[in-house]
CSV table of C-alpha atoms in Angstrom, one decimal:
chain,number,residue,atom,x,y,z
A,1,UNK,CA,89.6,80.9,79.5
A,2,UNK,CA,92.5,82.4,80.9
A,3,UNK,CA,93.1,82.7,85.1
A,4,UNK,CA,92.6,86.3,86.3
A,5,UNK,CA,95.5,87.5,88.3
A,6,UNK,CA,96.6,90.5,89.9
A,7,UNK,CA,99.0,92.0,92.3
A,8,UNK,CA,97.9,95.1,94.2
A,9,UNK,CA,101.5,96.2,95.2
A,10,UNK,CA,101.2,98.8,98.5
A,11,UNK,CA,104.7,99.9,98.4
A,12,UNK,CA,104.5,104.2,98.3
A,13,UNK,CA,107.8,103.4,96.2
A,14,UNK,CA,106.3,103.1,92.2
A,15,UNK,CA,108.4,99.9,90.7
A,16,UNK,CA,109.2,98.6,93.6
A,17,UNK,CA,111.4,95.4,94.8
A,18,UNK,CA,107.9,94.6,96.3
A,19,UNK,CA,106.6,94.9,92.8
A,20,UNK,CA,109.2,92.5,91.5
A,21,UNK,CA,109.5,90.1,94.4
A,22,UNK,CA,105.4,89.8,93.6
A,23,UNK,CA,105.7,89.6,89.9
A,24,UNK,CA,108.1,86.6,90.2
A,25,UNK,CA,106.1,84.9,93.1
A,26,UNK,CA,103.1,84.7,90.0
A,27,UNK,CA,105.8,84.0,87.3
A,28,UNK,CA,107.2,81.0,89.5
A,29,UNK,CA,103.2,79.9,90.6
A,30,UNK,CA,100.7,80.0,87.3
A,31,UNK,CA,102.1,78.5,83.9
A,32,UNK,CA,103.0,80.6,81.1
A,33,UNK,CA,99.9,81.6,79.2
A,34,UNK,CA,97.4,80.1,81.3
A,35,UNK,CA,96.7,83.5,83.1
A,36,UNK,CA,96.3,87.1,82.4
A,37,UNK,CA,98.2,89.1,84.6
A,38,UNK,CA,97.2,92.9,85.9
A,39,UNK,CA,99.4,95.4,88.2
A,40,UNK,CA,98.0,97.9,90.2
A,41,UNK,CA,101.1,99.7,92.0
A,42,UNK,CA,99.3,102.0,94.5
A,43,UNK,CA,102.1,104.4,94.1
A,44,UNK,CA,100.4,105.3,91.2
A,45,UNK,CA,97.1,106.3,92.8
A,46,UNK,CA,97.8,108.3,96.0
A,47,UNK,CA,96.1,110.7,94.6
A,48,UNK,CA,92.7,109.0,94.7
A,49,UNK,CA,93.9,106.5,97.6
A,50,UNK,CA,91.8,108.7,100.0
A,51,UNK,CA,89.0,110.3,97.9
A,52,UNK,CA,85.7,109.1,99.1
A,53,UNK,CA,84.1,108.1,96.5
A,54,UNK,CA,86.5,107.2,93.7
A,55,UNK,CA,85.5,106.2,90.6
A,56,UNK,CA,89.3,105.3,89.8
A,57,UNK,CA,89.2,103.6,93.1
A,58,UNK,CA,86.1,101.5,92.9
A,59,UNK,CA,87.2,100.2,89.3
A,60,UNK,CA,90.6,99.0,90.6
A,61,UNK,CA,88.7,97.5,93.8
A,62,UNK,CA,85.8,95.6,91.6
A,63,UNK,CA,88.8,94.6,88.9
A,64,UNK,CA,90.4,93.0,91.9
A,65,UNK,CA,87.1,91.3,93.6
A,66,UNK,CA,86.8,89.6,90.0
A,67,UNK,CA,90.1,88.1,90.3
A,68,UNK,CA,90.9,84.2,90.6
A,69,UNK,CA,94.1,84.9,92.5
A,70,UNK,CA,95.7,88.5,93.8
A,71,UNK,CA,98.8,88.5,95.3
A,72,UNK,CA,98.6,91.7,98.2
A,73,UNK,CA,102.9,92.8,99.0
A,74,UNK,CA,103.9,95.0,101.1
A,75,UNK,CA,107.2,96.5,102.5
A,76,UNK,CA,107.0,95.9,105.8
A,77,UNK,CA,105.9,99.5,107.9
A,78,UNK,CA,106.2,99.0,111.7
A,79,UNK,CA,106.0,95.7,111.8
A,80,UNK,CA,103.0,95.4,109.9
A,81,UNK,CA,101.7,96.0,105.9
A,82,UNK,CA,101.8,99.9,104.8
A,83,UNK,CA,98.6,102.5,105.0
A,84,UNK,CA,98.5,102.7,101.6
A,85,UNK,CA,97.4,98.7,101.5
A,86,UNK,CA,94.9,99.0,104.2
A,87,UNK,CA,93.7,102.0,102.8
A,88,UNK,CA,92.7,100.1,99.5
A,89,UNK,CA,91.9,97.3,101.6
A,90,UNK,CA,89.5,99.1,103.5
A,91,UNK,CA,87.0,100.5,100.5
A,92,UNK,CA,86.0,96.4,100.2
A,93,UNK,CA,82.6,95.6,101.9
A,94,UNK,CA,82.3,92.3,104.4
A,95,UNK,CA,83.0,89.4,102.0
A,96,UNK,CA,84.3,91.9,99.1
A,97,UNK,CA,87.2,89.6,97.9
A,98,UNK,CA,85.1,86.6,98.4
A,99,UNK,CA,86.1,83.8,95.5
A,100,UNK,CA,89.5,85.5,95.2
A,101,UNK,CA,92.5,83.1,96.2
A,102,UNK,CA,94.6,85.5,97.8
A,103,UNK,CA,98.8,85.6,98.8
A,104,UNK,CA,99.9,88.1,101.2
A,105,UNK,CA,103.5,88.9,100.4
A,106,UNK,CA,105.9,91.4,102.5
A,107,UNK,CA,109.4,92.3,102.1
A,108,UNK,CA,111.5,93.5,104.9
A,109,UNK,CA,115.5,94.6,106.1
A,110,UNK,CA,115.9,91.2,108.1
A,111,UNK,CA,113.5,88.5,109.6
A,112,UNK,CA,112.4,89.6,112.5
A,113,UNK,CA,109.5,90.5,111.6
A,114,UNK,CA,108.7,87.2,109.1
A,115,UNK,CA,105.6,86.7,110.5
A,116,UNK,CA,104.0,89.4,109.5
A,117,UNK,CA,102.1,89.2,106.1
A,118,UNK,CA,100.8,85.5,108.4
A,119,UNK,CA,99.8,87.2,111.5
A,120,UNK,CA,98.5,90.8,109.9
A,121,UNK,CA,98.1,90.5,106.0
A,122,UNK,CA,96.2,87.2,106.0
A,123,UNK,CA,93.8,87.6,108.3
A,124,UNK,CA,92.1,90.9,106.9
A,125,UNK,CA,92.1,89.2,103.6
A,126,UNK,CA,90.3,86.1,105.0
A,127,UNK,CA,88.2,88.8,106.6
A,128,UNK,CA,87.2,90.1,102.9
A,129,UNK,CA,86.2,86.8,102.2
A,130,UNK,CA,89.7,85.2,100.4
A,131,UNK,CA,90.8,82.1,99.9
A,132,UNK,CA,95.1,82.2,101.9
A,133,UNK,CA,96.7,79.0,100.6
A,134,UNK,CA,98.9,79.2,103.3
A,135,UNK,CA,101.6,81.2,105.2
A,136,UNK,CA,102.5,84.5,103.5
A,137,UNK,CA,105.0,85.0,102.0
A,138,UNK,CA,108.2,87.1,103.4
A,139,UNK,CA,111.2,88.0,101.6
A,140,UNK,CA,114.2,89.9,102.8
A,141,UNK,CA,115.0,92.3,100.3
A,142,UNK,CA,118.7,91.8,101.0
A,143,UNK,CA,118.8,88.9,98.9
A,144,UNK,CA,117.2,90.3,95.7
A,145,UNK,CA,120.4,88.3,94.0
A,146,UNK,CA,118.8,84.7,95.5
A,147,UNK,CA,115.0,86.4,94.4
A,148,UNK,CA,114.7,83.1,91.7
A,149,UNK,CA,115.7,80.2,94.4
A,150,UNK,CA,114.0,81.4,97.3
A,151,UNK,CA,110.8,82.2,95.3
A,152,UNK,CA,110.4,78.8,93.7
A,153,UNK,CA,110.6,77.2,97.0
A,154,UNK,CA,107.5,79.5,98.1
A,155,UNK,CA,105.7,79.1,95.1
A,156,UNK,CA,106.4,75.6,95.0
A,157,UNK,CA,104.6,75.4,98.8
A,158,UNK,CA,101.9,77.5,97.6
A,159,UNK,CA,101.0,75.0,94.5
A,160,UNK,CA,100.8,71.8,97.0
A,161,UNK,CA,98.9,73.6,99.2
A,162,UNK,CA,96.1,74.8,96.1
A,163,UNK,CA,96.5,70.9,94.6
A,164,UNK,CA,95.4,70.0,98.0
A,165,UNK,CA,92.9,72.4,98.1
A,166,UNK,CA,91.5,71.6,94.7
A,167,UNK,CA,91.6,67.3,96.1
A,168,UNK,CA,89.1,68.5,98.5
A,169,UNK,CA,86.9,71.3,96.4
A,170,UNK,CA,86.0,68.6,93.7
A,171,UNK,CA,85.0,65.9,96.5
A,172,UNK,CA,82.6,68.5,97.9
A,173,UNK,CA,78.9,67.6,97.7
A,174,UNK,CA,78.2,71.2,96.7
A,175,UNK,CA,81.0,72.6,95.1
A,176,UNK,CA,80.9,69.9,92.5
A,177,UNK,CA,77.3,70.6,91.3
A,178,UNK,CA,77.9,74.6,91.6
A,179,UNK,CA,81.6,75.3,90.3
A,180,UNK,CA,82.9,74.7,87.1
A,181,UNK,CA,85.7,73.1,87.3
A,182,UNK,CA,88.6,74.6,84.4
């Protein structure tokens, strides 16, 4: 059975260097075939972004939920992630992403504000109940042409951190006798 993943992009841009910097960050990461891969680009649901209640809405936020990893990027708005990703954020219940490994990603002009998908992202997704292997990710979008280097070293972070992570999960007492193991 093949790993779940998704990126929820919030970039109000559709197709996005958000979009691609997160696409490559899950290229780099997972092997070839061993995962199924979905996008949802919120650009292509303002429409529905704040209806209350959404069909559309609540079938993007359950398809996410029943992910095994989703990478969350963001442009960086003010020093923080964009509305548009907390407002998709915000439709989860306490514990809503709960068994979801989660990455937060931003992008940004520069690095002054590098910290941000650590000190803002992360924390609301370990709210929802995720799994953060780590820092999140920032990448300035100025060096779109060094995308492929500067990726692999994240990715490469990311993996050390989850084989790490994985060390532990199968020497727990109750993880081993409740989780299969893939």
């Amino acid at each position: 059975m093949a790993l779940k993943a998704t990126i929820v992009v919030g970039n109000p841009k559709p197709k996005s260097r958000t979009l691609k910097v997160a696409e490559t960050l899950v290229e780099k990461l997972l092997a070839p075939g061993s995962y199924e891969l979905e996008i949802i680009d919120l650009a292509d649901h303002t429409a529905e972004i704040f209806a209350w209640p959404s069909e559309e809405m609540a079938a993007l936020n359950a398809r996410v939920a029943e992910s095994d990893l989703a990478v969350f990027a963001s442009p960086t708005y003010k020093a923080s992630y964009t509305g548009l990703l907390k407002a998709f954020l915000d439709r989860y219940p306490a514990n809503g992403l709960a068994g979801v490994t989660a990455i937060p990603v931003h992008t940004g002009g520069d690095l002054t504000h590098a910290m941000g998908p650590t000190v803002n992202l992360a924390p609301l997704l370990v709210e929802l109940g995720a799994v953060v292997p780590g820092r999140g990710f920032y990448f300035v979008a100025g060096q779109m042409d060094h995308l492929d280097e500067i990726v692999d070293q994240a990715a490469a972070e990311y993996a050390a951190n989850l084989a790490r992570l994985a060390t532990v999960a199968a020497a727990t007492q109750s993880a081993t006798a409740s989780v299969p193991v893939s």
